Coordinates of C-alpha atoms in Angstrom, one line a residue:
M1 CA 2.4 79.3 51.0
I2 CA 1.2 76.2 49.1
E3 CA -2.6 76.0 49.2
K4 CA -3.1 73.3 46.1
A5 CA -1.6 69.7 45.6
S6 CA -0.5 71.1 41.9
E7 CA 1.3 74.1 43.1
L8 CA 3.3 71.2 45.1
L9 CA 3.7 69.7 42.0
E10 CA 5.1 72.3 40.2
K11 CA 7.9 73.6 42.8
F12 CA 8.8 69.8 43.0
I13 CA 9.1 69.5 39.0
E14 CA 11.0 73.1 38.8
I15 CA 13.4 71.7 41.5
E16 CA 13.9 68.9 39.7
K17 CA 14.4 70.0 36.6
I18 CA 17.4 72.8 38.0
Q19 CA 18.8 69.8 39.2
L20 CA 18.8 67.0 36.4
S21 CA 20.0 70.2 34.1
K22 CA 23.4 69.9 36.3
I23 CA 23.8 66.1 35.2
D24 CA 25.4 65.4 31.6
M25 CA 23.0 62.6 30.0
P26 CA 24.7 62.0 26.8
H27 CA 22.5 59.7 24.6
M28 CA 22.9 56.1 24.7
P29 CA 24.3 54.8 21.5
T30 CA 22.9 51.2 21.8
L31 CA 19.2 52.7 21.8
G32 CA 20.3 54.5 18.2
S33 CA 21.2 51.3 16.9
A34 CA 18.2 49.5 18.5
Y35 CA 16.0 51.7 16.4
E36 CA 18.3 51.6 13.5
E37 CA 17.8 47.7 13.1
I38 CA 13.5 47.8 14.0
T39 CA 13.4 50.4 11.4
R40 CA 14.8 48.7 8.8

């Protein structure tokens, strides 16, 4: 049984991490290009 709000948040984060690990999220090449331009 969940007794504190922090416990609820921990369970939520745990479940979301599992769900997100199933999704392939490649690095966006436009982000890298933009960073390269900014750092020049």
